GROMACS .gro file of C-alpha atoms in nm:
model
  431
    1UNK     CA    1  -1.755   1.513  -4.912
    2UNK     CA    2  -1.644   1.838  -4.993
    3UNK     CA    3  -1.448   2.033  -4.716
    4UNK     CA    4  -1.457   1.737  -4.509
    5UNK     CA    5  -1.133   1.867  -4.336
    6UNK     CA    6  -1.220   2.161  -4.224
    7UNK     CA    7  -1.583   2.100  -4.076
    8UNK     CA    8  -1.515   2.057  -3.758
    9UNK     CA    9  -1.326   2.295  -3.717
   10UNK     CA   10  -1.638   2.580  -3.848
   11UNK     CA   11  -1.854   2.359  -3.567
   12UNK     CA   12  -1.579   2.429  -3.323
   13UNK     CA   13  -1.594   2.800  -3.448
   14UNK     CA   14  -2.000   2.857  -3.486
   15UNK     CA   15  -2.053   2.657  -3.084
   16UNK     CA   16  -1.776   2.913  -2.942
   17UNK     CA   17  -1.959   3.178  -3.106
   18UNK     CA   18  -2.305   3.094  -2.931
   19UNK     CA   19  -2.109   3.034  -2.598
   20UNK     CA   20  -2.228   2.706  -2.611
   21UNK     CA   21  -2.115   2.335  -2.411
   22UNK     CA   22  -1.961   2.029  -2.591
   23UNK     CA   23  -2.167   1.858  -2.347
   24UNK     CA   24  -2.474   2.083  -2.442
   25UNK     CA   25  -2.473   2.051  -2.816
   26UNK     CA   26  -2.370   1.690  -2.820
   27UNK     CA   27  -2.698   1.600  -2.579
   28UNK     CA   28  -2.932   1.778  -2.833
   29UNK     CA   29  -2.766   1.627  -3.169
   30UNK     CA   30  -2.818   1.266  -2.930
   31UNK     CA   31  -2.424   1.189  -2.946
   32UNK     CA   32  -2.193   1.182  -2.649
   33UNK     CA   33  -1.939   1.494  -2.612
   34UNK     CA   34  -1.630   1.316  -2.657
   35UNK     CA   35  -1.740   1.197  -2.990
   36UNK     CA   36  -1.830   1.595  -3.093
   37UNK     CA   37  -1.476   1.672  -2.926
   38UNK     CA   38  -1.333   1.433  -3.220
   39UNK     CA   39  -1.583   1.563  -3.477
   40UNK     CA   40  -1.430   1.947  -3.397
   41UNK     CA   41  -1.079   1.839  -3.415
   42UNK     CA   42  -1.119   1.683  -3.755
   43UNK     CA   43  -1.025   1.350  -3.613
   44UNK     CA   44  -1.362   1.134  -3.682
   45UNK     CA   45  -1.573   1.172  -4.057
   46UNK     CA   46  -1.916   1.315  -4.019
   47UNK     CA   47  -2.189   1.207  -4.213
   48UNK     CA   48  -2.444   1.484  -4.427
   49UNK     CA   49  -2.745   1.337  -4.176
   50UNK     CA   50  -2.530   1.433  -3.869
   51UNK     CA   51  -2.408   1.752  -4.002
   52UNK     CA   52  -2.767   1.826  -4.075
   53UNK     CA   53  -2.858   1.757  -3.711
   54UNK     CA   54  -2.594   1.950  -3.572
   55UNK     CA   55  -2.664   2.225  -3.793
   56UNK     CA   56  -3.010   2.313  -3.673
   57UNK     CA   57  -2.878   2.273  -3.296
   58UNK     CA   58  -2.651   2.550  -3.386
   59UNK     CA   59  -2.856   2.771  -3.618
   60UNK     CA   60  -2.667   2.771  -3.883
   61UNK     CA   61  -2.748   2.658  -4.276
   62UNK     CA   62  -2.562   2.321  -4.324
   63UNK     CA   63  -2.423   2.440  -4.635
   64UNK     CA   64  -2.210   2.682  -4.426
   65UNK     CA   65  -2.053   2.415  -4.277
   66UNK     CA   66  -1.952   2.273  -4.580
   67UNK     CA   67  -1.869   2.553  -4.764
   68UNK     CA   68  -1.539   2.506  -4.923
   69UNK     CA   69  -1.300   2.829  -5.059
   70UNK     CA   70  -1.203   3.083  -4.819
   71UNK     CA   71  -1.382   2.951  -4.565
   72UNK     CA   72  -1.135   2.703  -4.481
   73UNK     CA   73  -0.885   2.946  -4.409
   74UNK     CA   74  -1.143   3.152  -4.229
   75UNK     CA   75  -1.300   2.855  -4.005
   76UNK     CA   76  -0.961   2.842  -3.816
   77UNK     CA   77  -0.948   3.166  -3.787
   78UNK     CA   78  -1.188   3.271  -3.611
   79UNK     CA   79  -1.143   2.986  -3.349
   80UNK     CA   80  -0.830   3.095  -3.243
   81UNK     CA   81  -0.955   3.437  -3.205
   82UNK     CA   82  -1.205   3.276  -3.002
   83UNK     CA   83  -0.982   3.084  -2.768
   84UNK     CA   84  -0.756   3.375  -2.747
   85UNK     CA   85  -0.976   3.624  -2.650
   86UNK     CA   86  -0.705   3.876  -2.477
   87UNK     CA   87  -0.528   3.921  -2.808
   88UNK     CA   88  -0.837   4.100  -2.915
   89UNK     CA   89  -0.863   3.980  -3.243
   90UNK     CA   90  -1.193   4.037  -3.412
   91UNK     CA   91  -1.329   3.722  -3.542
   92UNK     CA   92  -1.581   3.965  -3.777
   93UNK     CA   93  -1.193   4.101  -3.920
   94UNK     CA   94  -1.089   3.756  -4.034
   95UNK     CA   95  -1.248   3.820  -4.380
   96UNK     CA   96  -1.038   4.073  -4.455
   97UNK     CA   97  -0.737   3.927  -4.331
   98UNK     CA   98  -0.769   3.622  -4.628
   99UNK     CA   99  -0.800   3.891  -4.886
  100UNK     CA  100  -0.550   4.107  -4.840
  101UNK     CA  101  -0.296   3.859  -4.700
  102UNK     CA  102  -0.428   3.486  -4.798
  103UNK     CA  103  -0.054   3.338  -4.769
  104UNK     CA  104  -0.024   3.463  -4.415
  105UNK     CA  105  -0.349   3.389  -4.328
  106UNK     CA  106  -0.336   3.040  -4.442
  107UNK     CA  107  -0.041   3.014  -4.235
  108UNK     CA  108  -0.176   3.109  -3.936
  109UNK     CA  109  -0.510   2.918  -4.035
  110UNK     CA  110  -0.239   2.599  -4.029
  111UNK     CA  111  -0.073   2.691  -3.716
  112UNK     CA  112  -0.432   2.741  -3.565
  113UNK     CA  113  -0.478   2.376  -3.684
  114UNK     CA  114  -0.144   2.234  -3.532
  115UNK     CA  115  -0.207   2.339  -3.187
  116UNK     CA  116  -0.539   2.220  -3.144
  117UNK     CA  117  -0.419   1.909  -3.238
  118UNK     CA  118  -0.114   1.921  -3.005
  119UNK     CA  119  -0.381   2.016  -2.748
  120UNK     CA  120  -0.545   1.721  -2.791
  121UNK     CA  121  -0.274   1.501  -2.812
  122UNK     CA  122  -0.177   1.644  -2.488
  123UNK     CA  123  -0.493   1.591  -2.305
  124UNK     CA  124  -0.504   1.227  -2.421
  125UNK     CA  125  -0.124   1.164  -2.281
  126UNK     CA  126  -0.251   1.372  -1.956
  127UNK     CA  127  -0.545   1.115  -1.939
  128UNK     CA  128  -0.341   0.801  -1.966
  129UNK     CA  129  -0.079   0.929  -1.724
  130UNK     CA  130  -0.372   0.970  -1.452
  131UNK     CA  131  -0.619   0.687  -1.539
  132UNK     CA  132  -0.351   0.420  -1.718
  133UNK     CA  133  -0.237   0.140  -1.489
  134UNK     CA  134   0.060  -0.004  -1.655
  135UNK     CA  135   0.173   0.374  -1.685
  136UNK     CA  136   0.122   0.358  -1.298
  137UNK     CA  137   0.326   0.105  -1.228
  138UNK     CA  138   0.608   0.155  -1.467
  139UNK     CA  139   0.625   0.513  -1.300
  140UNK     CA  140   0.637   0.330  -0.923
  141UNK     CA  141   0.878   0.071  -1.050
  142UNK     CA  142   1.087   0.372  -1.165
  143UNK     CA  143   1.048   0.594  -0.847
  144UNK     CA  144   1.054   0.302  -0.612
  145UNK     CA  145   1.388   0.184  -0.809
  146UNK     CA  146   1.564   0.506  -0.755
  147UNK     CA  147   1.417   0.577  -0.450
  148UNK     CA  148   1.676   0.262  -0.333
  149UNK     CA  149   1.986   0.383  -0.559
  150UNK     CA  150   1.956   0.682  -0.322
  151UNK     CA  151   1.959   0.509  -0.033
  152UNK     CA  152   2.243   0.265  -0.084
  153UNK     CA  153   2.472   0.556  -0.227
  154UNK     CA  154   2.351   0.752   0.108
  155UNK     CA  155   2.518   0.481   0.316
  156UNK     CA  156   2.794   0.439   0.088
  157UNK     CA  157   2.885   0.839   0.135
  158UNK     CA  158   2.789   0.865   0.492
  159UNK     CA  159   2.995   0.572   0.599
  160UNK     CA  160   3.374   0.613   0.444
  161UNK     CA  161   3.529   0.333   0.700
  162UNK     CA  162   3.281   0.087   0.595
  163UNK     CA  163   3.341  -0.311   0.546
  164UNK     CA  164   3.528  -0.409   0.208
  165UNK     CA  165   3.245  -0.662   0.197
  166UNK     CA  166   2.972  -0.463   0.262
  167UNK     CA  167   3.093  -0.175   0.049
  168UNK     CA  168   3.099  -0.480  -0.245
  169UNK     CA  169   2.742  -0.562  -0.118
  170UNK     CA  170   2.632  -0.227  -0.155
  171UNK     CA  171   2.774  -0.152  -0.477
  172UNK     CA  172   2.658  -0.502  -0.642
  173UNK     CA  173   2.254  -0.359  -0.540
  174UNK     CA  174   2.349  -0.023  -0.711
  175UNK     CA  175   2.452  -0.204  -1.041
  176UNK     CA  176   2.125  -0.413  -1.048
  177UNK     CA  177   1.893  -0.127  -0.949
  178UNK     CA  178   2.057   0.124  -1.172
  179UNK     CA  179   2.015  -0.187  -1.488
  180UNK     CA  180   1.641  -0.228  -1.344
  181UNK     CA  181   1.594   0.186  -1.414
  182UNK     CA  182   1.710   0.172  -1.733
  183UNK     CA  183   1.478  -0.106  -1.810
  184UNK     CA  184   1.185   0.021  -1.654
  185UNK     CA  185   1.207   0.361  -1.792
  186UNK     CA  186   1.272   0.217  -2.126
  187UNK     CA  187   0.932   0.021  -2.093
  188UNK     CA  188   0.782   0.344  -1.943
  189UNK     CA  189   0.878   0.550  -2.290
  190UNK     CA  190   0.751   0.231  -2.478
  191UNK     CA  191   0.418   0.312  -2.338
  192UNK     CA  192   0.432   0.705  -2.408
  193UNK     CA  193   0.544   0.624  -2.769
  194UNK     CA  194   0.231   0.394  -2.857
  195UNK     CA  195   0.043   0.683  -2.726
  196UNK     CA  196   0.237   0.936  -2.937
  197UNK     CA  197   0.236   0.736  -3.250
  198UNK     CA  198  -0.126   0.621  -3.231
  199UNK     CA  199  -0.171   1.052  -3.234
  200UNK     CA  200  -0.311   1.086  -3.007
  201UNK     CA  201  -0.628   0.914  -2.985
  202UNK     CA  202  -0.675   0.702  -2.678
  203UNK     CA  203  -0.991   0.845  -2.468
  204UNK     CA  204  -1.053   0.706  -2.139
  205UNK     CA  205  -1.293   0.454  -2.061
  206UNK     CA  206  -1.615   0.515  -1.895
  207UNK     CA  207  -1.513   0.313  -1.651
  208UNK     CA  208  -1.202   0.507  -1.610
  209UNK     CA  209  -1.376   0.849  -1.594
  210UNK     CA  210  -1.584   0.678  -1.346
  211UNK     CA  211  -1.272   0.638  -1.133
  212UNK     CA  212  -1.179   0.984  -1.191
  213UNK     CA  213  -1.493   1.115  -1.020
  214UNK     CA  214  -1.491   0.895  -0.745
  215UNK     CA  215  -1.092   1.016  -0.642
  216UNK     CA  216  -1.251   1.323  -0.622
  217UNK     CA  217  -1.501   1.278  -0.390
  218UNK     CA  218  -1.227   1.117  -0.180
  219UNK     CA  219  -1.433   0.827  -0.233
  220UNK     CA  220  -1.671   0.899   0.002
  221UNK     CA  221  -2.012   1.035  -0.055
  222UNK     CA  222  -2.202   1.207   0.209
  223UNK     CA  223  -2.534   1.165  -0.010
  224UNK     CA  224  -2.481   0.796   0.036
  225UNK     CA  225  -2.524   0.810   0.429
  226UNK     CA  226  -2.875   0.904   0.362
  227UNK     CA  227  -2.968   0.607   0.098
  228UNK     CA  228  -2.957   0.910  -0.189
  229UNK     CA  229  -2.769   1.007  -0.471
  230UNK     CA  230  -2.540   1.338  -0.565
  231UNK     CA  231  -2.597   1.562  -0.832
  232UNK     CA  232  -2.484   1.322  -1.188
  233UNK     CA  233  -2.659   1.587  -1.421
  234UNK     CA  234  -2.364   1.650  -1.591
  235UNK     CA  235  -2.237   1.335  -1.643
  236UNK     CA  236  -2.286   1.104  -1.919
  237UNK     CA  237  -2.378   0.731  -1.970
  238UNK     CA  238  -2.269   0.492  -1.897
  239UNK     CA  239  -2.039   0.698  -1.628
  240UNK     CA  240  -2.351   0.802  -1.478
  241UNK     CA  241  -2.512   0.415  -1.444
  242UNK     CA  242  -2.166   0.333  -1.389
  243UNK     CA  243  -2.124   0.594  -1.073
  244UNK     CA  244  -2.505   0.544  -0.920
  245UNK     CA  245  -2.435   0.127  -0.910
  246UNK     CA  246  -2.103   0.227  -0.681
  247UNK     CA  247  -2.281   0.558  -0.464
  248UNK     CA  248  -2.620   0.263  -0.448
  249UNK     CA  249  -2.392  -0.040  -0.308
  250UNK     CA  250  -2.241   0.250  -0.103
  251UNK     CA  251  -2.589   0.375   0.047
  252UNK     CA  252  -2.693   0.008   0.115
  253UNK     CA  253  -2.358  -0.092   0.329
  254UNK     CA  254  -2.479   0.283   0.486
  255UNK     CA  255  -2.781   0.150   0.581
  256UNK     CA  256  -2.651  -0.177   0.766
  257UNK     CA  257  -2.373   0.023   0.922
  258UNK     CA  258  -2.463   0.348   1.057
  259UNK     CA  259  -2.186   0.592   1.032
  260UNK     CA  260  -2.168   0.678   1.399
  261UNK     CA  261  -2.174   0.345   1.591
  262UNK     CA  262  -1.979   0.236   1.292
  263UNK     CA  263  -1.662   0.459   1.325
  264UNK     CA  264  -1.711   0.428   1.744
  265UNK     CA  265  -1.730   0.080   1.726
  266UNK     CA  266  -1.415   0.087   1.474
  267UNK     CA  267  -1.160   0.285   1.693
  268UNK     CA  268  -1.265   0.061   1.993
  269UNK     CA  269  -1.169  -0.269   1.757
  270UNK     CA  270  -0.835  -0.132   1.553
  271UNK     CA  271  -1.067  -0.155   1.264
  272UNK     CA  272  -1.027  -0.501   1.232
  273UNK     CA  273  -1.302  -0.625   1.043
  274UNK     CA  274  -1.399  -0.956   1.121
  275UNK     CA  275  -1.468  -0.835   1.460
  276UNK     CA  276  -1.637  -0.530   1.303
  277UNK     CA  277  -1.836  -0.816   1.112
  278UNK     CA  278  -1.961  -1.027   1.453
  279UNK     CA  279  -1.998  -0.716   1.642
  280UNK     CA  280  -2.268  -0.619   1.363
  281UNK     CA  281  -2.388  -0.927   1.252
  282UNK     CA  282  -2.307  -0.852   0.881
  283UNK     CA  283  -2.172  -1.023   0.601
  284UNK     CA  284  -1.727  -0.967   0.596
  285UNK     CA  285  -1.781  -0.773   0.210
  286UNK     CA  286  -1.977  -0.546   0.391
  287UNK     CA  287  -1.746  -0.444   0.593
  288UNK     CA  288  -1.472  -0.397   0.393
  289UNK     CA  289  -1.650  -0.202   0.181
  290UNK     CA  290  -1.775   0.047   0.407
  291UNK     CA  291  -1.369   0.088   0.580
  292UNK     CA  292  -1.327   0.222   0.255
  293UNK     CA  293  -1.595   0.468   0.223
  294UNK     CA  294  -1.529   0.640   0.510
  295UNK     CA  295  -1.502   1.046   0.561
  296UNK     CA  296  -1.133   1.075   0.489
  297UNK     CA  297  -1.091   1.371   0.766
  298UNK     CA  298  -1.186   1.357   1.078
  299UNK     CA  299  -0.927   1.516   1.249
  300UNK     CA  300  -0.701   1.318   1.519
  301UNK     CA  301  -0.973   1.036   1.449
  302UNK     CA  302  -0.926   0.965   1.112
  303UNK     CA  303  -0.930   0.655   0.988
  304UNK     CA  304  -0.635   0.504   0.835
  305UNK     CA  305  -0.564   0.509   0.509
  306UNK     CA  306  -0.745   0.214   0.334
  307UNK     CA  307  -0.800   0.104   0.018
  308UNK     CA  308  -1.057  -0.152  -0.208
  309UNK     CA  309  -1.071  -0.375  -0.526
  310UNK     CA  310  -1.383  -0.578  -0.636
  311UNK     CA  311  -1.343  -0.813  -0.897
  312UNK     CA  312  -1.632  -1.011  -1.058
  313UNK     CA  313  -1.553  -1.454  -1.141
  314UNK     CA  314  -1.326  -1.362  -1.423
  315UNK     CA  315  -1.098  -1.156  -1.247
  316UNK     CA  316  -1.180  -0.845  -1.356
  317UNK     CA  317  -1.161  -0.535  -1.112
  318UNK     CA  318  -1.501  -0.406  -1.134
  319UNK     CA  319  -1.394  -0.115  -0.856
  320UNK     CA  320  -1.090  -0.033  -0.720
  321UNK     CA  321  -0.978   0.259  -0.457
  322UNK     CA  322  -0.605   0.295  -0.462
  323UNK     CA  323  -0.413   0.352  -0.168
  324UNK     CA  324   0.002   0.492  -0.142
  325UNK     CA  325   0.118   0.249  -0.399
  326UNK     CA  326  -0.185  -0.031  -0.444
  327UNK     CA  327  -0.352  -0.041  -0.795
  328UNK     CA  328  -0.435  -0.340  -0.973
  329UNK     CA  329  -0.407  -0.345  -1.359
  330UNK     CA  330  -0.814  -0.302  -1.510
  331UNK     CA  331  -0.690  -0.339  -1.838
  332UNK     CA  332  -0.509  -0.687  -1.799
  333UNK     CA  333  -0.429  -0.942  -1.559
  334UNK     CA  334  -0.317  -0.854  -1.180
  335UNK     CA  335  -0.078  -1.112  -1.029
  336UNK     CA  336  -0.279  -1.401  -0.861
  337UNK     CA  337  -0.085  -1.383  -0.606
  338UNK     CA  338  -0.275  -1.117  -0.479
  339UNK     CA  339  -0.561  -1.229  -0.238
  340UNK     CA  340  -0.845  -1.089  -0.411
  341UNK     CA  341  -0.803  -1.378  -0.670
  342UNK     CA  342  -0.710  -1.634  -0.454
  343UNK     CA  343  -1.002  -1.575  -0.281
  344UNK     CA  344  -1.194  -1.620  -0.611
  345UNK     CA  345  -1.086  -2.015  -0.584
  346UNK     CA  346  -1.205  -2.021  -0.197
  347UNK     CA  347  -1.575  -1.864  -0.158
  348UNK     CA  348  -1.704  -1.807   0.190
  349UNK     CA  349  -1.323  -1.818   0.335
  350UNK     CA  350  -1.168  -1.528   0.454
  351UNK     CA  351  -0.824  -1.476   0.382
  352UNK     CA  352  -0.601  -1.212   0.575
  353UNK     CA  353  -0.248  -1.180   0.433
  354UNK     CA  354   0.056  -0.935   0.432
  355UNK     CA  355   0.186  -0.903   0.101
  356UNK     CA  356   0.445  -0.667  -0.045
  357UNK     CA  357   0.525  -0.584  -0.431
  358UNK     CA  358   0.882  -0.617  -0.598
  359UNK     CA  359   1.112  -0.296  -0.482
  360UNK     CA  360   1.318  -0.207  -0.154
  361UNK     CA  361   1.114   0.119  -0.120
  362UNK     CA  362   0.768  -0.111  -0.158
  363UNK     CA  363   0.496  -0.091   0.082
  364UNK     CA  364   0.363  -0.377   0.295
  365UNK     CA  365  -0.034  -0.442   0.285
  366UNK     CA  366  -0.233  -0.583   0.502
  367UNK     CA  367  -0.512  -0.742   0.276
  368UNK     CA  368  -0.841  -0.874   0.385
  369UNK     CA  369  -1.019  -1.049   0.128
  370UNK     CA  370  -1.329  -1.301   0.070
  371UNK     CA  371  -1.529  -1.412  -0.202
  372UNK     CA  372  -1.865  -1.529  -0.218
  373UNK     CA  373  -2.221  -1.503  -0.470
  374UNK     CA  374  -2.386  -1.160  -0.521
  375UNK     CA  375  -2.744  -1.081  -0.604
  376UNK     CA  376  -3.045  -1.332  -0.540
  377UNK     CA  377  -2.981  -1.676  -0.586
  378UNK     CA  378  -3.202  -1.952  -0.741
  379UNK     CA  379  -3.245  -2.341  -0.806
  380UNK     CA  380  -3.089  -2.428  -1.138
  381UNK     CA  381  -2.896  -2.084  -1.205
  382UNK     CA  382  -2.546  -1.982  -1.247
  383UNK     CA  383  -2.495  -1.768  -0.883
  384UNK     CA  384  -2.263  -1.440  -0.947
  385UNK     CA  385  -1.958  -1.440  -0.799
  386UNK     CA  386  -1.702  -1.156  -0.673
  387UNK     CA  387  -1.397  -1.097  -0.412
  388UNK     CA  388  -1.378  -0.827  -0.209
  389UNK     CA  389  -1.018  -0.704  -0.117
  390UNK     CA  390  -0.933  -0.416   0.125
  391UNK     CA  391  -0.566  -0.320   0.175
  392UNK     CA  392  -0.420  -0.085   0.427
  393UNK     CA  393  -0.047  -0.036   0.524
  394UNK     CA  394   0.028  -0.290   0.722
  395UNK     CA  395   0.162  -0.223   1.108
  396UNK     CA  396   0.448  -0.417   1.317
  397UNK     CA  397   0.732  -0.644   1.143
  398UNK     CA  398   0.580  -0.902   1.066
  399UNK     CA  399   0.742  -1.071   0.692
  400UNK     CA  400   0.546  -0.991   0.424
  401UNK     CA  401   0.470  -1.236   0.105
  402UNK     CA  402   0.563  -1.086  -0.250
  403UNK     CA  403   0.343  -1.007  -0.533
  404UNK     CA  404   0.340  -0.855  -0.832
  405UNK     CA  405   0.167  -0.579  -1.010
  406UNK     CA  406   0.096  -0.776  -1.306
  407UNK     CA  407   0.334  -1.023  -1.494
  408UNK     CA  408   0.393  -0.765  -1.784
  409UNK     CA  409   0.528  -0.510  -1.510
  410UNK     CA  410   0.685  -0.770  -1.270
  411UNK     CA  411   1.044  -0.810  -1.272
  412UNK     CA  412   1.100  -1.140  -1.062
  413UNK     CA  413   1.172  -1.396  -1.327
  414UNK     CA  414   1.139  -1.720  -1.180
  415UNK     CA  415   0.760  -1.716  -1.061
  416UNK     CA  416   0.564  -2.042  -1.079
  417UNK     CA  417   0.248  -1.779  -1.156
  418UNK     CA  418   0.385  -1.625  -1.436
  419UNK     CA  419   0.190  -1.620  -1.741
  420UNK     CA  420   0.369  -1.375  -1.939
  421UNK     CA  421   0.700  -1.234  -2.052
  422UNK     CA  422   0.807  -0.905  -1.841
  423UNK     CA  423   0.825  -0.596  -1.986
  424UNK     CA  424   1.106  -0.479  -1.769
  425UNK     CA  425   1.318  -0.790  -1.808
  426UNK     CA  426   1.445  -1.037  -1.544
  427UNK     CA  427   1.631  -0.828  -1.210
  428UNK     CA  428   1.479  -1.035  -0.877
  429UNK     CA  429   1.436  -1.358  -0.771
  430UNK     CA  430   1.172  -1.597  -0.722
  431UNK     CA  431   0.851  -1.562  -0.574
   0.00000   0.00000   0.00000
């Protein structure tokens, strides 16, 4: 198709120029935004029927936007006047930049080109740093690692008439942390390079933009209280089915357990939820869900910090609200270890365990987890299954079980539950 290259970019150019939404033009051409956010940045083909389409939504002859000649050059050019708009460079001008000066204006047209691909490849990087899970947990592997090189050199410098043997001790655990940071933040830039050499193209998941709206409701939504639902205008499917299913489970366990006797009754019992269940007479998943969706703030009251995972039969988290440094992995296996999945091979029991995850600067969980069917149930069908895990920071000193992240970020290398190689070698013992 002729000027294939550059037609994005003059869709990019004629949508700024009406002052115009991705979100907007993409719901009347009946595509999603983040496919016209490829389209503009020349980074997915666009057919003539599409082009057509998009064409009338933005008033414009589709021959324009396939016009080949100077208006390849001039295409760029007037976006970055248009996303630049203190230089106060006329757009209108452009024309007469290319013929008087074509050589410098296709080298700015190029430039213009560069950088909104470099912007792009940014915001995809920016998007797997907040929303990618094995980019989590190489990053607390690596803080959590030197986090205890600076403690054990602490003691070392604060203590000059210490032990021969301890001193020994203490410099043995810097050599093996300081090995396990250089493997971990080699397997950390193993992850930014497959970003950077696939340019650039990774987009979040629904479900992961899901999670991104959630955090910032503090996952708690007031509509919910009242069996309702926020605002989701703006939002697309499936985020938006994806988001109502959540805020909908969220208004039922609402409904069951008002907030204010809730939270009362929840101070008065250390928030301890089997007795929170037999005080209310409600299924144990109910509970746990709704410690989790409380108001974050309420002053000297406040609830402690708390966080969830729901997985469905397969193992795979279906929700998850992290908490300090609790995430398990969406896009491959968690350790089953972890309650939540052990739980999965015990339905109707609860389990309450303290578990902690590799790393001296690790915190222990208290977990509460059970598993058990969801939805109606009938004679002769397959019942749906899913465990429901809350965590919190656990309280007192009581010894805490290990775990692991997942095995491809777990550095303990003689685990009877490992299932495959780590990623960050072999620096701790056995589980």
């Amino acid at each position: 198709m002729s000027g294939q290259g550059t037609t994005g970019a003059r869709l990019r150019s004629r949508r700024m120029d009406l002052g115009l939404r991705q979100a907007d033009v993409a719901r009347e051409a009946g595509i999603s935004a983040s496919y016209l956010n490829l389209i503009e940045h020349n980074r997915r083909r666009i057919g003539s029927q599409l082009t057509a389409v998009l064409a009338q939504v933005l008033q414009v002859d589709a021959a324009a936007l396939l016009e080949d000649g100077n208006e390849a050059v001039l295409a760029p050019l007037r976006a970055a006047a248009a996303a630049f708009p203190q230089a106060s460079a006329d757009g209108a001008t452009a024309d007469a930049l290319v013929a008087r000066f074509p050589d410098w204006a296709q080298l700015i047209a190029a430039q213009a080109t560069r950088i909104a691909q470099l912007e792009a490849r940014t915001q995809a990087l920016s998007d797997r740093l907040a929303h990618d899970t094995q980019i989590a947990g190489s990053l607390h592997e690596v803080i959590s690692t030197a986090t205890a090189i600076r403690s054990t050199a602490s003691i070392l410098a604060e203590t000059p008439d210490l032990d021969n043997d301890w001193q020994a001790r203490f410099h043995a655990n810097i050599d093996t942390d300081s090995a396990r940071l250089a493997e971990s933040s080699q397997a950390l830039l193993g992850f930014l390079d497959m970003e950077i050499e696939a340019g650039g193209d990774a987009q979040p998941t629904a479900v992961e933009v899901a999670d991104a709206v959630m955090a910032g409701w503090g996952h708690y939504v007031a509509e919910a209280e009242a069996q309702s639902l926020p605002d989701l205008s703006d939002l697309e499917e499936p985020v938006r089915g994806i988001l109502t299913g959540w805020v909908t489970q969220a208004g039922a366990d609402a409904a069951l357990l008002p907030l204010g006797p809730f939270m009362q009754a929840a101070r008065a019992l250390a928030y301890d939820p089997a007795r929170l269940a037999a005080r209310f007479g409600v299924p144990l998943e109910v509970v746990l869900r709704r410690l989790a969706h409380l108001p974050p703030d309420a002053g000297n009251d406040s609830p402690p910090p708390m966080g969830l995972a729901v997985c469905d039969a397969a193992g795979v988290v279906t929700f998850q609200k992290p908490v300090l440094d609790f995430r398990l992995p969406r896009a491959g296996a968690g350790c089953p270890l972890w309650p939540l999945y052990q739980a999965l091979t015990q339905p109707g029991r609860a389990i309450a365990r303290v578990v902690r995850m590799p790393g001296a600067a690790r915190t222990a969980f208290e977990c509460f987890a059970i598993a058990g069917p969801v939805g109606p149930v009938s004679f002769g069908g397959e019942p749906r299954v899913a465990a429901t895990m809350l965590v919190r920071p656990a309280k007192g000193t009581q010894e805490a079980e290990p775990v692991g992240p997942g095995c491809r970020l777990c550095p303990v290398d003689r685990c009877d539950s490992r299932r495959h190689p780590s990623l960050l070698g072999e620096a701790e013992g056995r589980l």
